[in-house]
Amino acid sequence: MKNESTPRTAHRIIPLIHTITLLAFILALASGCRPSAPSPSPAALSLKTRIQANLALFIPELSESLHHKKYKKTKTILDIFYAEINGPGGSSPFSLALLDRHGVTITSRTQNSLSGSQNYGNYHVVSNVLQKKRAYTSSLYLQGGGKVYIICVPLLSGEKLTGVIIIGIDSEFMRQTGITESQFMSLDFNSPSNSTL
């Protein structure tokens, strides 16, 4: 008695093997052709190092003073942070805003003083920081038509979120230093300065 099932099975399996091989080849080719994220420039890496050095210096004190509701001390720390990150000279490309654990402004330090408190808790980038307790970058259009680049960093006391610090970077400063928006957005402020991602 002839067993005809083997040739029929072979006829079904061979095209399937060819199809799988072809799909694997196409996927490998497609992933190789995808444009990679831009490598941060030396200027972008220098910016990351500058910001992270200041965060390392001031975040612990800010977190603790907020945790213990020492608002006068918190504002003093923010003044020193603002002076340090901007450095000497008349130009102040960096601004700071301090939010509580709900995203409401406690105080800010900018070239043009802002008054009143605003709730930024519903802004996508701030909402991510509040929920995930990780740093995020974004860009915002200002009412006057300008643009500001921001880094939102959680303030933690242990595992407890005490607030959020927002560092704003003037778009003119970014243009002068040659840092593109895509390079800025590729910087990961959750990783050490010597790492690009």
GROMACS .gro file of C-alpha atoms in nm:
model
  197
    1MET     CA    1   0.000   0.000   0.000
    2LYS     CA    2   0.142   0.343  -0.099
    3ASN     CA    3   0.178   0.617   0.154
    4GLU     CA    4   0.094   0.935  -0.038
    5SER     CA    5   0.072   1.168   0.263
    6THR     CA    6   0.451   1.228   0.277
    7PRO     CA    7   0.486   1.394  -0.068
    8ARG     CA    8   0.175   1.606  -0.006
    9THR     CA    9   0.311   1.721   0.331
   10ALA     CA   10   0.643   1.807   0.171
   11HIS     CA   11   0.465   2.012  -0.097
   12ARG     CA   12   0.292   2.210   0.179
   13ILE     CA   13   0.597   2.259   0.402
   14ILE     CA   14   0.848   2.370   0.136
   15PRO     CA   15   0.652   2.683   0.029
   16LEU     CA   16   0.591   2.762   0.397
   17ILE     CA   17   0.967   2.743   0.470
   18HIS     CA   18   1.039   2.970   0.169
   19THR     CA   19   0.777   3.220   0.288
   20ILE     CA   20   0.917   3.229   0.641
   21THR     CA   21   1.273   3.273   0.508
   22LEU     CA   22   1.160   3.555   0.279
   23LEU     CA   23   0.974   3.730   0.564
   24ALA     CA   24   1.278   3.700   0.794
   25PHE     CA   25   1.499   3.848   0.520
   26ILE     CA   26   1.257   4.138   0.458
   27LEU     CA   27   1.232   4.214   0.833
   28ALA     CA   28   1.610   4.207   0.873
   29LEU     CA   29   1.650   4.436   0.573
   30ALA     CA   30   1.379   4.675   0.691
   31SER     CA   31   1.524   4.707   1.040
   32GLY     CA   32   1.866   4.778   0.893
   33CYS     CA   33   1.728   5.054   0.669
   34ARG     CA   34   1.541   5.236   0.940
   35PRO     CA   35   1.700   5.574   1.023
   36SER     CA   36   1.860   5.561   1.364
   37ALA     CA   37   1.804   5.825   1.629
   38PRO     CA   38   2.046   6.116   1.587
   39SER     CA   39   2.363   6.091   1.788
   40PRO     CA   40   2.386   6.372   2.038
   41SER     CA   41   2.649   6.630   1.945
   42PRO     CA   42   2.930   6.720   2.185
   43ALA     CA   43   2.733   7.038   2.267
   44ALA     CA   44   2.422   6.830   2.354
   45LEU     CA   45   2.628   6.596   2.573
   46SER     CA   46   2.790   6.897   2.743
   47LEU     CA   47   2.442   7.039   2.813
   48LYS     CA   48   2.334   6.708   2.965
   49THR     CA   49   2.645   6.699   3.186
   50ARG     CA   50   2.590   7.060   3.300
   51ILE     CA   51   2.225   6.998   3.388
   52GLN     CA   52   2.288   6.666   3.560
   53ALA     CA   53   2.571   6.812   3.767
   54ASN     CA   54   2.333   7.082   3.894
   55LEU     CA   55   2.053   6.834   3.954
   56ALA     CA   56   2.286   6.610   4.155
   57LEU     CA   57   2.387   6.911   4.361
   58PHE     CA   58   2.041   7.052   4.438
   59ILE     CA   59   1.780   6.775   4.399
   60PRO     CA   60   1.843   6.602   4.736
   61GLU     CA   61   1.806   6.927   4.934
   62LEU     CA   62   1.504   7.042   4.733
   63SER     CA   63   1.332   6.706   4.782
   64GLU     CA   64   1.391   6.700   5.155
   65SER     CA   65   1.292   7.062   5.216
   66LEU     CA   66   0.970   7.006   5.020
   67HIS     CA   67   0.904   6.681   5.206
   68HIS     CA   68   0.932   6.867   5.539
   69LYS     CA   69   0.735   7.167   5.403
   70LYS     CA   70   1.024   7.410   5.462
   71TYR     CA   71   0.917   7.647   5.186
   72LYS     CA   72   1.147   7.936   5.280
   73LYS     CA   73   1.449   7.704   5.264
   74THR     CA   74   1.316   7.555   4.938
   75LYS     CA   75   1.302   7.901   4.776
   76THR     CA   76   1.655   7.981   4.896
   77ILE     CA   77   1.785   7.655   4.743
   78LEU     CA   78   1.605   7.737   4.418
   79ASP     CA   79   1.771   8.084   4.409
   80ILE     CA   80   2.116   7.925   4.446
   81PHE     CA   81   2.028   7.658   4.185
   82TYR     CA   82   1.917   7.929   3.941
   83ALA     CA   83   2.238   8.130   3.987
   84GLU     CA   84   2.457   7.821   3.958
   85ILE     CA   85   2.299   7.674   3.644
   86ASN     CA   86   2.305   8.009   3.462
   87GLY     CA   87   2.657   8.096   3.573
   88PRO     CA   88   2.805   8.447   3.578
   89GLY     CA   89   2.707   8.706   3.318
   90GLY     CA   90   2.392   8.883   3.209
   91SER     CA   91   2.252   8.598   2.999
   92SER     CA   92   2.014   8.359   3.174
   93PRO     CA   93   1.924   8.085   2.925
   94PHE     CA   94   1.790   7.854   3.198
   95SER     CA   95   1.472   7.905   3.395
   96LEU     CA   96   1.337   7.698   3.682
   97ALA     CA   97   0.988   7.616   3.800
   98LEU     CA   98   0.908   7.417   4.111
   99LEU     CA   99   0.581   7.224   4.121
  100ASP     CA  100   0.420   7.039   4.410
  101ARG     CA  101   0.336   6.668   4.389
  102HIS     CA  102   0.011   6.751   4.207
  103GLY     CA  103   0.176   6.967   3.940
  104VAL     CA  104   0.081   7.307   4.085
  105THR     CA  105   0.345   7.583   4.073
  106ILE     CA  106   0.506   7.662   4.408
  107THR     CA  107   0.759   7.913   4.275
  108SER     CA  108   0.969   7.987   3.969
  109ARG     CA  109   1.292   8.158   3.869
  110THR     CA  110   1.297   8.315   3.523
  111GLN     CA  111   1.441   8.622   3.353
  112ASN     CA  112   1.087   8.762   3.346
  113SER     CA  113   0.922   8.699   3.680
  114LEU     CA  114   0.598   8.505   3.673
  115SER     CA  115   0.323   8.557   3.924
  116GLY     CA  116   0.050   8.331   4.052
  117SER     CA  117   0.030   7.954   4.065
  118GLN     CA  118  -0.076   7.737   3.776
  119ASN     CA  119  -0.165   7.370   3.760
  120TYR     CA  120   0.053   7.186   3.508
  121GLY     CA  121  -0.058   6.841   3.629
  122ASN     CA  122  -0.263   6.784   3.312
  123TYR     CA  123   0.025   6.865   3.074
  124HIS     CA  124   0.135   6.538   2.915
  125VAL     CA  125   0.501   6.568   3.009
  126VAL     CA  126   0.429   6.670   3.372
  127SER     CA  127   0.164   6.399   3.403
  128ASN     CA  128   0.422   6.139   3.293
  129VAL     CA  129   0.666   6.260   3.560
  130LEU     CA  130   0.398   6.252   3.830
  131GLN     CA  131   0.286   5.901   3.737
  132LYS     CA  132   0.614   5.731   3.642
  133LYS     CA  133   0.858   5.926   3.863
  134ARG     CA  134   1.107   5.958   3.576
  135ALA     CA  135   1.260   6.259   3.400
  136TYR     CA  136   1.113   6.363   3.063
  137THR     CA  137   1.203   6.620   2.798
  138SER     CA  138   0.969   6.822   2.582
  139SER     CA  139   0.931   7.153   2.400
  140LEU     CA  140   0.661   7.412   2.453
  141TYR     CA  141   0.540   7.707   2.248
  142LEU     CA  142   0.508   8.027   2.446
  143GLN     CA  143   0.223   8.276   2.414
  144GLY     CA  144   0.451   8.530   2.244
  145GLY     CA  145   0.535   8.278   1.971
  146GLY     CA  146   0.871   8.169   2.109
  147LYS     CA  147   0.971   7.820   2.211
  148VAL     CA  148   1.125   7.674   2.525
  149TYR     CA  149   1.278   7.330   2.577
  150ILE     CA  150   1.206   7.169   2.911
  151ILE     CA  151   1.335   6.891   3.131
  152CYS     CA  152   1.091   6.775   3.400
  153VAL     CA  153   1.252   6.588   3.687
  154PRO     CA  154   1.075   6.424   3.982
  155LEU     CA  155   1.175   6.520   4.335
  156LEU     CA  156   1.174   6.211   4.553
  157SER     CA  157   1.213   6.158   4.923
  158GLY     CA  158   1.274   5.784   4.934
  159GLU     CA  159   1.002   5.650   4.705
  160LYS     CA  160   0.764   5.936   4.782
  161LEU     CA  161   0.715   6.206   4.519
  162THR     CA  162   0.748   6.548   4.681
  163GLY     CA  163   0.737   6.763   4.368
  164VAL     CA  164   0.874   6.830   4.021
  165ILE     CA  165   1.151   7.063   3.907
  166ILE     CA  166   1.123   7.197   3.553
  167ILE     CA  167   1.433   7.333   3.383
  168GLY     CA  168   1.347   7.552   3.085
  169ILE     CA  169   1.607   7.621   2.816
  170ASP     CA  170   1.580   7.924   2.590
  171SER     CA  171   1.550   7.833   2.220
  172GLU     CA  172   1.801   8.106   2.127
  173PHE     CA  173   2.060   7.940   2.353
  174MET     CA  174   1.989   7.607   2.182
  175ARG     CA  175   2.033   7.768   1.839
  176GLN     CA  176   2.359   7.938   1.940
  177THR     CA  177   2.506   7.616   2.078
  178GLY     CA  178   2.397   7.421   1.769
  179ILE     CA  179   2.179   7.171   1.957
  180THR     CA  180   1.889   7.057   1.741
  181GLU     CA  181   1.550   6.967   1.881
  182SER     CA  182   1.595   6.601   1.783
  183GLN     CA  183   1.933   6.589   1.960
  184PHE     CA  184   1.783   6.744   2.273
  185MET     CA  185   1.488   6.505   2.270
  186SER     CA  186   1.725   6.207   2.237
  187LEU     CA  187   1.899   6.295   2.566
  188ASP     CA  188   1.796   6.071   2.855
  189PHE     CA  189   1.823   6.251   3.186
  190ASN     CA  190   1.751   5.925   3.372
  191SER     CA  191   2.090   5.786   3.273
  192PRO     CA  192   2.440   5.900   3.377
  193SER     CA  193   2.604   6.186   3.184
  194ASN     CA  194   2.857   5.961   3.015
  195SER     CA  195   2.570   5.772   2.850
  196THR     CA  196   2.389   5.915   2.546
  197LEU     CA  197   2.066   5.724   2.602
   0.00000   0.00000   0.00000
